[in-house]
XYZ file of C-alpha atoms in Angstrom:
95
model
C 113.418 126.114 90.029
C 114.276 123.860 92.425
C 117.311 121.326 91.995
C 116.596 117.947 91.117
C 119.904 116.887 91.968
C 120.436 114.114 94.802
C 123.617 113.316 96.491
C 123.902 110.184 98.162
C 126.715 109.088 100.449
C 127.447 105.836 100.936
C 129.546 104.567 104.380
C 130.053 100.699 104.766
C 131.359 99.602 107.576
C 133.680 97.259 106.636
C 134.780 95.708 109.627
C 130.807 95.151 110.556
C 130.566 92.781 107.754
C 133.805 91.231 108.348
C 132.529 90.742 111.559
C 128.429 88.982 110.354
C 130.662 86.940 107.770
C 132.263 85.147 110.787
C 129.444 84.371 112.567
C 127.403 83.003 109.996
C 130.462 81.198 108.564
C 130.751 79.922 112.133
C 126.982 78.545 111.889
C 127.654 76.571 108.867
C 130.690 74.911 109.908
C 129.418 74.449 113.301
C 125.832 72.264 111.065
C 128.467 71.003 109.347
C 130.531 69.459 111.903
C 127.378 68.134 114.035
C 126.581 66.486 110.374
C 129.584 64.761 109.963
C 129.611 63.078 113.478
C 126.341 61.831 113.141
C 124.719 64.400 115.653
C 122.039 65.335 113.751
C 118.490 64.155 114.305
C 117.952 61.248 112.594
C 114.538 59.779 113.327
C 112.144 61.832 110.939
C 114.029 60.358 108.060
C 114.316 56.793 108.845
C 110.515 56.973 109.591
C 110.077 57.928 105.967
C 112.276 55.893 104.225
C 110.277 52.736 106.949
C 107.095 54.107 104.981
C 107.860 54.155 101.848
C 109.673 50.707 101.972
C 105.787 49.459 103.301
C 104.038 51.030 100.582
C 106.906 49.565 98.413
C 105.768 46.181 99.647
C 102.438 46.980 99.388
C 103.222 47.729 95.494
C 105.072 44.731 94.821
C 102.091 42.815 96.196
C 99.659 44.278 94.727
C 101.453 43.736 91.315
C 102.215 40.512 92.030
C 99.070 39.513 92.652
C 97.418 41.457 88.840
C 100.488 39.159 87.236
C 98.993 36.026 89.064
C 95.405 36.730 88.164
C 96.775 37.469 84.681
C 97.807 34.236 84.081
C 95.181 32.606 86.134
C 92.779 34.609 83.065
C 95.078 33.631 79.892
C 93.878 30.031 80.292
C 90.337 31.063 79.410
C 90.983 32.391 76.547
C 91.578 31.251 72.669
C 92.858 32.584 69.741
C 95.825 35.491 69.723
C 96.878 39.094 70.278
C 96.671 40.176 73.689
C 93.623 40.014 74.631
C 93.929 38.880 78.775
C 92.699 39.889 81.943
C 89.019 39.522 83.171
C 87.398 41.239 80.335
C 89.416 38.561 77.662
C 88.962 36.121 80.022
C 84.804 36.181 79.851
C 85.206 37.151 76.465
C 86.992 34.089 75.052
C 84.526 31.475 77.551
C 81.437 33.164 75.366
C 83.117 32.718 71.584
């Protein structure tokens, strides 16, 4: 009957592992220096920020317009509660 025993021999080249670690560390430090001195290309980030700012301004404008419409519609209804909006103004005019 064949033996099921396996033997493994592992050789670790610590010198190569250390050299690879130094290379990785050097690459990371180089990238961090680029960031710290402002050499990173931020045009994409700036474009995204500008687009987000424009969207926020559009949403603020839409919210302001909705608030204005709500104020105008409140004048057409009678009674208490919060039945504002276009439907509330129309129904108040019917009653």
